[in-house]
Coordinates of C-alpha atoms in Angstrom, one line a residue:
X3 CA 0.0 0.0 0.0
X4 CA 2.8 2.4 0.9
X5 CA 4.5 1.8 -2.5
X6 CA 1.2 2.4 -4.4
X7 CA 0.6 5.6 -2.4
X8 CA 4.0 7.0 -3.2
X9 CA 3.5 6.0 -6.9
X10 CA 0.2 7.9 -7.0
X11 CA 1.8 11.0 -5.4
X12 CA 4.6 10.9 -7.9
X13 CA 2.2 10.5 -10.8
X14 CA 0.0 13.3 -9.5
X15 CA 3.0 15.6 -9.1
X16 CA 4.1 14.7 -12.7
X17 CA 0.7 15.6 -14.1
X18 CA 0.7 18.9 -12.2
X19 CA 4.1 19.7 -13.7
X20 CA 2.9 18.9 -17.1
X21 CA -0.1 21.2 -16.7
X22 CA 2.2 24.0 -15.6
X23 CA 4.5 23.4 -18.5
X24 CA 1.6 23.5 -20.9
X25 CA 0.4 26.8 -19.5
X26 CA 3.9 28.2 -19.9
X27 CA 4.1 27.0 -23.5
X28 CA 0.7 28.4 -24.3
X29 CA 1.7 31.8 -22.7
X30 CA 4.9 31.9 -24.7
X31 CA 2.9 31.1 -27.9
X32 CA 0.6 34.0 -27.1
X33 CA 3.5 36.4 -26.4
X34 CA 5.3 35.5 -29.7
X35 CA 2.2 35.9 -31.9
X36 CA 1.2 39.2 -30.2
X37 CA 4.8 40.5 -30.4
X38 CA 5.3 39.9 -34.1
X39 CA 1.9 41.4 -34.8
X40 CA 2.1 44.5 -32.6
X41 CA 1.7 47.7 -34.7
X42 CA 4.2 50.6 -34.4
X43 CA 7.1 52.6 -35.6
X44 CA 10.5 53.3 -33.9
X45 CA 11.3 56.6 -32.3
X46 CA 10.0 59.0 -29.7
X47 CA 8.0 61.5 -31.8
X48 CA 7.1 65.0 -30.8
X49 CA 3.5 66.3 -31.0
X50 CA 4.3 67.9 -34.4
X51 CA 5.8 64.7 -35.7
X52 CA 2.7 62.7 -34.7
X53 CA 0.6 64.8 -37.0
X54 CA 2.5 63.7 -40.0
X55 CA 0.9 61.1 -42.3
X56 CA 3.7 58.6 -41.4
X57 CA 2.2 58.3 -37.9
X58 CA -1.5 58.9 -38.7
X59 CA -3.2 57.5 -41.8
X60 CA -0.2 55.5 -43.0
X61 CA 1.0 54.6 -39.5
X62 CA -0.1 53.1 -36.2
X63 CA -2.3 56.0 -35.2
X64 CA -4.6 55.6 -38.2
X65 CA -8.0 56.1 -36.5
X66 CA -9.3 58.7 -34.1
X67 CA -9.9 56.4 -31.0
X68 CA -6.2 55.6 -31.1
X69 CA -5.2 59.2 -31.6
X70 CA -7.5 60.5 -29.0
X71 CA -6.2 58.2 -26.3
X72 CA -2.6 58.6 -27.3
X73 CA -3.0 62.4 -27.3
X74 CA -4.1 62.3 -23.6
X75 CA -1.3 59.9 -22.8
X76 CA 1.3 62.2 -24.6
X77 CA -0.1 65.3 -22.9
X78 CA 0.1 63.8 -19.4
X79 CA 3.6 62.5 -19.8
X80 CA 5.2 65.2 -21.9
X81 CA 3.2 68.3 -21.0
X82 CA 2.1 67.2 -17.5
X83 CA -1.4 68.3 -18.3
X84 CA -4.9 66.8 -19.0
X85 CA -5.4 69.8 -21.4
X86 CA -4.0 69.7 -24.9
X87 CA -1.6 72.1 -26.6
X88 CA -2.6 73.0 -30.2
X89 CA -0.4 70.3 -31.8
X90 CA -1.7 67.6 -29.5
X91 CA -5.3 68.8 -30.1
X92 CA -4.7 68.5 -33.9
X93 CA -3.7 64.8 -33.3
X94 CA -6.9 64.1 -31.4
X95 CA -9.3 65.5 -34.0
X96 CA -12.0 64.7 -35.0
X97 CA -12.7 63.2 -31.6
X98 CA -11.5 66.3 -29.7
X99 CA -13.5 67.8 -26.9
X100 CA -14.0 71.4 -25.8
X101 CA -14.0 72.0 -22.0
X102 CA -16.2 74.7 -20.4
X103 CA -13.2 77.1 -20.2
X104 CA -12.5 76.7 -23.9
X105 CA -9.4 74.4 -23.6
X106 CA -9.1 71.3 -25.6
X107 CA -9.5 67.9 -23.9
X108 CA -10.0 64.2 -24.7
X109 CA -13.5 63.0 -25.6
X110 CA -12.6 59.6 -24.2
X111 CA -12.7 58.3 -20.6
X112 CA -9.2 58.8 -19.2
X113 CA -8.3 55.5 -17.6
X114 CA -7.0 53.6 -20.6
X115 CA -4.5 56.4 -21.4
X116 CA -3.3 56.3 -17.8
X117 CA -3.0 52.5 -17.7
X118 CA -0.7 52.4 -20.7
X119 CA 1.5 55.1 -19.3
X120 CA 4.2 52.7 -17.9
X121 CA 4.6 51.1 -21.3
X122 CA 5.0 54.6 -22.9
X123 CA 7.8 55.5 -20.4
X124 CA 9.6 52.2 -20.8
X125 CA 9.2 52.4 -24.6
X126 CA 10.6 55.9 -24.6
X127 CA 13.6 54.8 -22.7
X128 CA 14.1 52.1 -25.4
X129 CA 13.5 54.6 -28.2
X130 CA 10.0 53.5 -29.2
X131 CA 7.5 55.2 -27.0
X132 CA 4.4 54.5 -29.2
X133 CA 5.3 50.8 -29.4
X134 CA 5.6 50.6 -25.6
X135 CA 2.2 52.1 -25.1
X136 CA 0.6 49.7 -27.6
X137 CA 2.4 46.8 -25.9
X138 CA 0.4 47.5 -22.8
X139 CA -2.8 46.7 -24.6
X140 CA -1.2 43.5 -26.0
X141 CA -0.4 42.6 -22.4
X142 CA -4.0 43.0 -21.4
X143 CA -5.0 40.8 -24.4
X144 CA -2.5 38.2 -23.2
X145 CA -4.0 38.2 -19.7
X146 CA -7.5 38.0 -21.1
X147 CA -6.7 34.9 -23.1
X148 CA -5.2 33.3 -20.0
X149 CA -8.3 34.3 -18.0
X150 CA -10.6 32.8 -20.6
X151 CA -8.7 29.5 -20.2
X152 CA -8.7 29.7 -16.4
X153 CA -12.4 30.4 -16.2
X154 CA -13.3 27.6 -18.7
X155 CA -11.2 25.2 -16.5
X156 CA -13.2 26.2 -13.4
X157 CA -16.4 25.6 -15.3
X158 CA -15.4 22.0 -16.1
X159 CA -13.5 22.3 -19.4
X160 CA -10.6 20.0 -20.2
X161 CA -7.2 21.6 -20.4
X162 CA -6.6 21.4 -24.2
X163 CA -10.2 22.5 -24.8
X164 CA -9.9 25.5 -22.5
X165 CA -6.6 26.5 -24.2
X166 CA -8.2 26.3 -27.7
X167 CA -11.1 28.4 -26.5
X168 CA -8.5 31.0 -25.4
X169 CA -6.8 30.8 -28.8
X170 CA -10.1 31.2 -30.6
X171 CA -11.0 34.3 -28.6
X172 CA -7.7 36.0 -29.0
X173 CA -6.8 35.2 -32.6
X174 CA -10.0 34.0 -34.2
X175 CA -12.0 37.2 -33.6
X176 CA -11.4 40.9 -34.1
X177 CA -10.0 40.8 -30.5
X178 CA -6.7 40.1 -32.4
X179 CA -6.7 43.3 -34.4
X180 CA -7.6 45.3 -31.3
X181 CA -4.9 43.6 -29.2
X182 CA -2.2 45.2 -31.3
X183 CA -3.3 48.8 -31.0
X184 CA -4.6 51.4 -28.6
X185 CA -8.3 50.8 -27.9
X186 CA -10.2 50.3 -24.7
X187 CA -11.8 47.0 -25.4
X188 CA -9.2 44.6 -23.9
X189 CA -9.0 46.7 -20.7
X190 CA -12.8 46.4 -20.3
X191 CA -12.7 42.7 -21.0
X192 CA -9.9 42.3 -18.5
X193 CA -11.8 43.9 -15.6
X194 CA -14.9 41.8 -16.4
X195 CA -12.9 38.5 -16.6
X196 CA -11.0 39.3 -13.4
X197 CA -14.2 40.0 -11.6
X198 CA -15.7 36.7 -12.9
X199 CA -12.6 34.8 -11.9
X200 CA -12.7 36.3 -8.4
X201 CA -16.3 35.2 -8.0
X202 CA -15.6 31.7 -9.2
X203 CA -12.3 31.2 -7.3
X204 CA -13.0 32.6 -3.9
X205 CA -16.0 33.4 -1.6
X206 CA -14.6 35.8 0.9
X207 CA -14.3 39.5 1.8
X208 CA -11.4 40.4 -0.3
X209 CA -12.6 38.7 -3.5
X210 CA -15.9 40.6 -3.3
X211 CA -14.1 43.8 -2.6
X212 CA -12.0 43.2 -5.7
X213 CA -15.1 42.7 -7.8
X214 CA -16.6 46.0 -6.7
X215 CA -13.2 47.7 -7.3
X216 CA -13.0 46.3 -10.9
X217 CA -16.6 47.2 -11.7
X218 CA -16.2 50.8 -10.6
X219 CA -12.9 51.1 -12.4
X220 CA -14.4 49.8 -15.6
X221 CA -16.8 52.8 -15.8
X222 CA -13.8 55.1 -16.1
X223 CA -12.4 52.9 -18.8
X224 CA -15.5 53.0 -21.0
X225 CA -18.7 54.5 -19.6
X226 CA -21.1 51.8 -21.0
X227 CA -19.3 49.2 -18.9
X228 CA -21.8 50.1 -16.2
X229 CA -24.4 48.2 -18.1
X230 CA -22.1 45.5 -19.4
X231 CA -21.0 44.3 -16.0
X232 CA -24.5 44.6 -14.5
X233 CA -25.3 40.9 -14.7
X234 CA -22.2 39.9 -12.9
X235 CA -22.8 42.7 -10.3
X236 CA -26.2 41.3 -9.6
X237 CA -24.8 37.8 -9.0
X238 CA -22.1 39.2 -6.8
X239 CA -24.7 41.1 -4.8
X240 CA -26.4 37.8 -4.0
X241 CA -23.5 37.0 -1.7
X242 CA -24.4 40.0 0.4
X243 CA -28.1 39.9 0.2
X244 CA -29.9 36.6 -0.5
X245 CA -33.6 36.0 -1.0
X246 CA -35.1 32.6 -0.3
X247 CA -38.7 31.4 -0.5
X248 CA -40.3 29.1 2.0
X249 CA -44.0 28.4 2.8
X250 CA -45.0 30.9 0.2
X251 CA -43.1 33.7 1.9
X252 CA -39.9 35.5 0.8
X253 CA -37.1 35.8 3.3
X254 CA -34.3 38.3 2.9
X255 CA -30.9 37.6 4.5
X256 CA -28.1 40.0 4.9
X257 CA -24.4 39.2 5.6
X258 CA -23.4 42.4 7.4
X259 CA -19.7 41.7 7.5
X260 CA -19.6 41.9 3.7
X261 CA -21.3 45.3 3.5
X262 CA -18.0 47.2 4.0
X263 CA -16.8 45.7 0.7
X264 CA -18.9 48.3 -1.1
X265 CA -16.5 51.0 0.0
X266 CA -14.1 49.6 -2.6
X267 CA -16.4 51.2 -5.2
X268 CA -15.4 54.6 -3.9
X269 CA -11.7 54.3 -4.6
X270 CA -11.8 54.4 -8.5
X271 CA -15.0 56.4 -8.5
X272 CA -13.3 59.2 -6.5
X273 CA -10.5 59.5 -9.0
X274 CA -13.0 59.4 -11.9
X275 CA -15.2 62.1 -10.4
X276 CA -12.2 64.3 -9.6
X277 CA -11.0 64.0 -13.3
X278 CA -14.5 65.0 -14.5
X279 CA -14.7 68.0 -12.2
X280 CA -11.2 69.1 -13.1
X281 CA -11.3 68.6 -16.8
X282 CA -14.9 68.5 -17.9
X283 CA -16.3 71.1 -15.6
X284 CA -18.5 68.9 -13.4
X285 CA -18.1 65.7 -11.4
X286 CA -20.9 64.0 -13.3
X287 CA -20.1 65.5 -16.7
X288 CA -18.8 62.7 -18.8
X289 CA -16.1 63.4 -21.5
X290 CA -18.3 62.0 -24.3
X291 CA -20.9 64.7 -23.6
X292 CA -18.6 67.6 -24.3
X293 CA -18.9 69.5 -27.6
X294 CA -16.9 67.8 -30.3
X295 CA -14.3 69.7 -32.3
X296 CA -13.9 68.1 -35.7
X297 CA -11.3 70.3 -37.3
X298 CA -8.8 73.0 -36.3
X299 CA -7.6 75.7 -38.7
X300 CA -4.0 76.8 -39.0
X301 CA -4.6 79.6 -36.4
X302 CA -6.4 77.2 -34.0
X303 CA -10.0 78.1 -34.8
X304 CA -12.3 75.2 -34.1
X305 CA -15.3 73.8 -36.0
X306 CA -17.7 71.3 -34.6
X307 CA -20.2 68.7 -35.7
X308 CA -22.3 69.5 -32.6
X309 CA -22.5 73.2 -32.7
X310 CA -22.8 75.9 -35.3
X311 CA -20.7 78.3 -33.3
X312 CA -18.7 77.0 -30.4
X313 CA -18.8 79.3 -27.4
X314 CA -16.0 79.5 -24.9
X315 CA -18.3 78.3 -22.1
X316 CA -19.3 75.2 -24.1
X317 CA -23.0 76.0 -23.8
X318 CA -24.8 74.5 -26.8
X319 CA -28.3 75.1 -25.6
X320 CA -30.9 72.5 -26.8
X321 CA -28.3 70.5 -28.7
X322 CA -26.4 69.4 -25.6
X323 CA -25.3 65.8 -25.7
X324 CA -26.3 63.4 -23.0
X325 CA -24.9 60.0 -22.0
X326 CA -28.2 58.2 -22.7
X327 CA -28.8 60.1 -25.9
X328 CA -26.2 57.9 -27.7
X329 CA -28.7 54.9 -27.4
X330 CA -31.9 54.8 -29.4
X331 CA -34.3 51.8 -29.5
X332 CA -35.3 52.6 -33.1
X333 CA -31.7 51.7 -34.2
X334 CA -32.0 48.2 -32.7
X335 CA -32.8 46.1 -35.8
X336 CA -30.2 48.0 -37.9
X337 CA -27.6 47.4 -35.2
X338 CA -28.3 43.7 -34.8
X339 CA -28.0 43.2 -38.5
X340 CA -24.7 45.2 -38.5
X341 CA -23.1 43.2 -35.7
X342 CA -24.2 39.7 -36.7
X343 CA -24.6 39.3 -40.5
X344 CA -23.6 42.5 -42.4
X345 CA -20.6 42.1 -44.8
X346 CA -18.8 45.1 -43.3
X347 CA -19.0 44.2 -39.6
X348 CA -20.9 41.0 -39.2
X349 CA -19.6 38.2 -36.9
X350 CA -20.7 35.7 -39.5
X351 CA -18.2 37.2 -41.9
X352 CA -15.3 38.0 -39.6
X353 CA -15.5 35.4 -36.8
X354 CA -18.1 32.7 -37.5
X355 CA -16.1 30.2 -35.2
X356 CA -17.2 32.1 -32.1
X357 CA -20.8 30.9 -32.6
X358 CA -19.6 27.5 -31.4
X359 CA -19.4 29.0 -28.0
X360 CA -23.2 29.0 -27.8
X361 CA -23.1 25.2 -27.5
X362 CA -20.9 25.6 -24.4
X363 CA -23.2 28.1 -22.8
X364 CA -26.2 25.9 -23.4
X365 CA -24.3 23.0 -21.8
X366 CA -23.5 25.1 -18.8
X367 CA -27.1 26.2 -18.4
X368 CA -28.1 22.5 -18.1
X369 CA -25.9 22.0 -15.1
X370 CA -27.6 22.9 -11.9
X371 CA -24.3 23.9 -10.2
X372 CA -23.4 26.2 -13.1
X373 CA -26.8 27.6 -13.9
X374 CA -26.3 31.0 -12.2
X375 CA -23.0 31.6 -13.8
X376 CA -24.4 30.5 -17.2
X377 CA -27.1 33.1 -16.8
X378 CA -24.5 35.8 -16.1
X379 CA -22.5 34.8 -19.2
X380 CA -25.6 34.7 -21.4
X381 CA -26.8 38.0 -19.9
X382 CA -23.5 39.7 -20.6
X383 CA -23.6 38.7 -24.3
X384 CA -27.2 39.9 -24.5
X385 CA -26.6 43.2 -22.8
X386 CA -23.4 43.7 -25.0
X387 CA -25.3 43.0 -28.2
X388 CA -28.4 45.0 -27.4
X389 CA -26.5 47.9 -25.9
X390 CA -24.3 48.5 -29.0
X391 CA -27.1 47.7 -31.4
X392 CA -28.9 50.8 -30.0
X393 CA -25.7 52.8 -30.2
X394 CA -25.9 55.6 -32.7
X395 CA -22.8 54.2 -34.5
X396 CA -23.1 50.4 -34.3
X397 CA -20.3 50.2 -36.9
X398 CA -17.7 51.7 -34.5
X399 CA -16.7 54.2 -37.2
X400 CA -14.0 52.9 -39.5
X401 CA -13.2 49.5 -38.0
X402 CA -12.2 45.9 -38.5
X403 CA -15.3 43.7 -37.7
X404 CA -17.5 44.4 -34.8
X405 CA -15.1 45.8 -32.2
X406 CA -17.9 46.5 -29.7
X407 CA -18.6 42.8 -29.3
X408 CA -15.1 41.9 -28.0
X409 CA -16.5 41.2 -24.5
X410 CA -19.0 38.7 -26.0
X411 CA -16.1 37.0 -27.9
X412 CA -14.4 36.5 -24.6
X413 CA -17.6 34.9 -23.0
X414 CA -18.1 32.7 -26.1
X415 CA -14.4 31.7 -26.0
X416 CA -15.2 30.3 -22.5
X417 CA -18.2 28.6 -24.0
X418 CA -16.0 27.1 -26.7
X419 CA -13.7 25.5 -24.1
X420 CA -16.8 23.9 -22.5
X421 CA -18.3 22.8 -25.9
X422 CA -15.1 21.2 -27.1
X423 CA -14.9 19.3 -23.8
X424 CA -18.5 18.1 -24.1
X425 CA -18.2 17.0 -27.7
X426 CA -14.6 15.8 -27.6
X427 CA -15.7 12.3 -28.7
X428 CA -17.5 13.7 -31.8
X429 CA -15.0 13.7 -34.6
X430 CA -17.4 15.4 -37.0
X431 CA -18.0 18.3 -34.6
X432 CA -14.2 18.7 -34.1
X433 CA -13.6 18.6 -37.8
X434 CA -16.2 21.3 -38.6
X435 CA -14.9 23.4 -35.8
X436 CA -11.4 23.3 -37.1
X437 CA -12.4 24.3 -40.7
X438 CA -14.4 27.3 -39.4
X439 CA -11.5 28.1 -37.0
X440 CA -9.0 28.1 -39.9
X441 CA -11.1 30.6 -41.8
X442 CA -11.6 32.9 -38.7
X443 CA -7.8 32.8 -37.9
X444 CA -6.9 33.7 -41.4
X445 CA -9.3 36.6 -41.6
X446 CA -8.4 38.1 -38.2
X447 CA -4.7 37.7 -38.7
X448 CA -5.2 39.8 -41.9
X449 CA -6.7 42.5 -39.9
X450 CA -4.1 42.5 -37.1
X451 CA -1.2 42.8 -39.6
X452 CA -2.7 45.4 -41.8
X453 CA -5.3 48.0 -40.8
X454 CA -8.5 48.5 -38.9
X455 CA -9.6 51.3 -41.2
X456 CA -12.5 49.6 -43.0
X457 CA -15.4 51.9 -43.8
X458 CA -19.0 50.9 -43.0
X459 CA -20.9 49.9 -46.1
X460 CA -23.2 53.0 -46.0
X461 CA -20.2 55.3 -46.5
X462 CA -18.7 53.5 -49.5
X463 CA -20.6 55.4 -52.2
X464 CA -19.5 58.8 -50.9
X465 CA -15.9 57.6 -50.7
X466 CA -16.0 56.1 -54.2
X467 CA -17.2 59.5 -55.5
X468 CA -14.2 61.1 -54.1
X469 CA -11.6 58.4 -54.9
X470 CA -13.0 57.6 -58.3
X471 CA -12.4 53.9 -57.7
X472 CA -14.2 50.9 -56.3
X473 CA -13.8 50.9 -52.5
X474 CA -14.0 47.6 -50.6
X475 CA -15.3 47.4 -47.0
X476 CA -14.9 43.7 -46.1
X477 CA -11.7 41.8 -45.3
X478 CA -10.9 42.1 -49.1
X479 CA -9.8 45.6 -48.3
X480 CA -7.2 44.2 -45.9
X481 CA -6.0 41.8 -48.5
X482 CA -5.5 44.6 -50.9
X483 CA -3.7 46.6 -48.2
X484 CA -1.4 43.6 -47.6
X485 CA -0.4 43.6 -51.3
X486 CA -0.2 47.3 -51.8
X487 CA 1.2 48.7 -48.6
X488 CA 2.6 45.7 -46.7
X489 CA 2.1 45.4 -43.0
X490 CA 1.9 47.8 -40.0
X491 CA 3.6 45.2 -37.8
X492 CA 6.5 46.8 -35.9
X493 CA 8.6 43.6 -36.2
X494 CA 7.9 43.3 -39.9
X495 CA 8.7 46.9 -40.7
X496 CA 12.0 46.8 -38.6
X497 CA 13.3 43.4 -39.6
X498 CA 10.8 41.1 -41.3
X499 CA 10.7 43.0 -44.6
X500 CA 14.3 42.1 -45.2
X501 CA 13.5 38.4 -45.4
X502 CA 9.8 38.1 -46.4
X503 CA 7.2 39.8 -48.4
X504 CA 4.2 41.1 -46.5
X505 CA 2.1 38.2 -47.8
X506 CA 4.8 35.6 -46.8
X507 CA 4.9 37.1 -43.3
X508 CA 1.1 36.9 -43.1
X509 CA 1.1 33.2 -44.1
X510 CA 3.9 32.5 -41.5
X511 CA 1.7 33.9 -38.7
X512 CA -1.4 32.0 -40.0
X513 CA 0.6 28.8 -40.2
X514 CA 1.9 29.2 -36.7
X515 CA -1.7 29.7 -35.4
X516 CA -3.1 26.8 -37.4
X517 CA -0.3 24.5 -36.1
X518 CA -0.8 25.5 -32.5
X519 CA -4.6 25.1 -32.8
X520 CA -4.2 21.8 -34.6
X521 CA -2.0 20.4 -31.8
X522 CA -4.6 21.3 -29.2
X523 CA -7.4 19.9 -31.3
X524 CA -5.6 16.6 -31.8
X525 CA -5.1 16.5 -28.0
X526 CA -8.8 17.0 -27.5
X527 CA -9.7 14.3 -30.1
X528 CA -7.2 11.9 -28.8
X529 CA -8.6 12.2 -25.3
X530 CA -12.1 11.6 -26.6
X531 CA -11.0 8.6 -28.6
X532 CA -9.4 7.0 -25.6
X533 CA -12.6 7.5 -23.6
X534 CA -14.7 5.9 -26.3
X535 CA -12.2 3.0 -26.6
X536 CA -12.5 2.3 -22.8
X537 CA -16.3 2.2 -23.1

């Protein structure tokens, strides 16, 4: 008996070491792919240099959300101010805000710009400040993939299946293209996934306090996160206040020692309210509600899409923007079509593999012990989809795929880990999944290595009238970019172009992703085959 016991312990320790080794290999794989795809240019540009086409339309700061957040980052580090000098203001247009005192400010919530500040400083020391800032978003993307895997494991997924769910989320959806540049989406997803992991992993004072902290911080990352994290917040609240029914009566129970955890909401909210009061002119005045400055003349005169004449006090009378005014129920059907099936943004075109995650969510909902968590996951997807379908601009401006649904891609990535575990014995299911995954990986690698600047379909006719040529608005546009302009990858522009064409570089990245995914899928199928053989 003693010998058998020791053998079991040794085997158990070996399996644990193998699992840790697998996680390290997966993490290294993620790091390598993100590193060779990260967009950027070398150098520490000044504000005037950043307004050159090399950095804007033809460079890594191609779209206004990137420029607006980078402008705030640059102003804080270089000018030690939340308010923009004229060159920095030019960089931020057309998403430039006008404060009540007439100074130029960012239209975006401030936290993302502050979170990437360490990367900018380190990158500046290494001679590539913009690359350092963008690398911080890639770090959040990496952490999100690992969290998707960890959460799937806690919900019963097998190791290889959970890993492939993480690969699918990060590289098989537009999350890839937005993990190589400066957008808020991966930071929002990180705060959601950390909160969910804390809920699943621990049931104590500090884990609940951490959830409230992350939820409050998420609002200062992107204001609509208040709604996006609401389903998880309701579930977390059930640990403080529980309602049970017995004998036809409802009984409310309170756990008083958990009530102080709510004070963690105040820490990030205090900073956010202070920023609003200092910059926007009111603690409750959100950046997005400020008047928008679309262009600046040579002498600094501003024109706006919101106001006919911009007054110094920012008073626009009846045309004032409100936070809820961005959402309209009449836009719902148009938005749903845009996000799901349209050729310019639809998930069906850009990332059809993520639909397999629905099978996993259904499987979770059928388990009594996971029913509440499954409701939260489904609720998050539904809120995400409905919220941004009512958004005035469901296309996300010029963008690659539906960038607003990146939180849903993460949830469905968890679902894919569960689904592959449930159907690991079904070779047909695994085969179809891999074919669709190969397509999705190919499309989203194309976006990550080239450009996010795809126009929405409804703008194409106007663009064609100006350019006098056919304008594409699907991944075909990215394919043309690859052949005409190469790649915006920092590694490719610095070293890769010496050895490969842009197309060869693209196929190398795709081959690496397909190889890694294939190995994981073979592991899933092999495990299922052995189980069928035992039966």
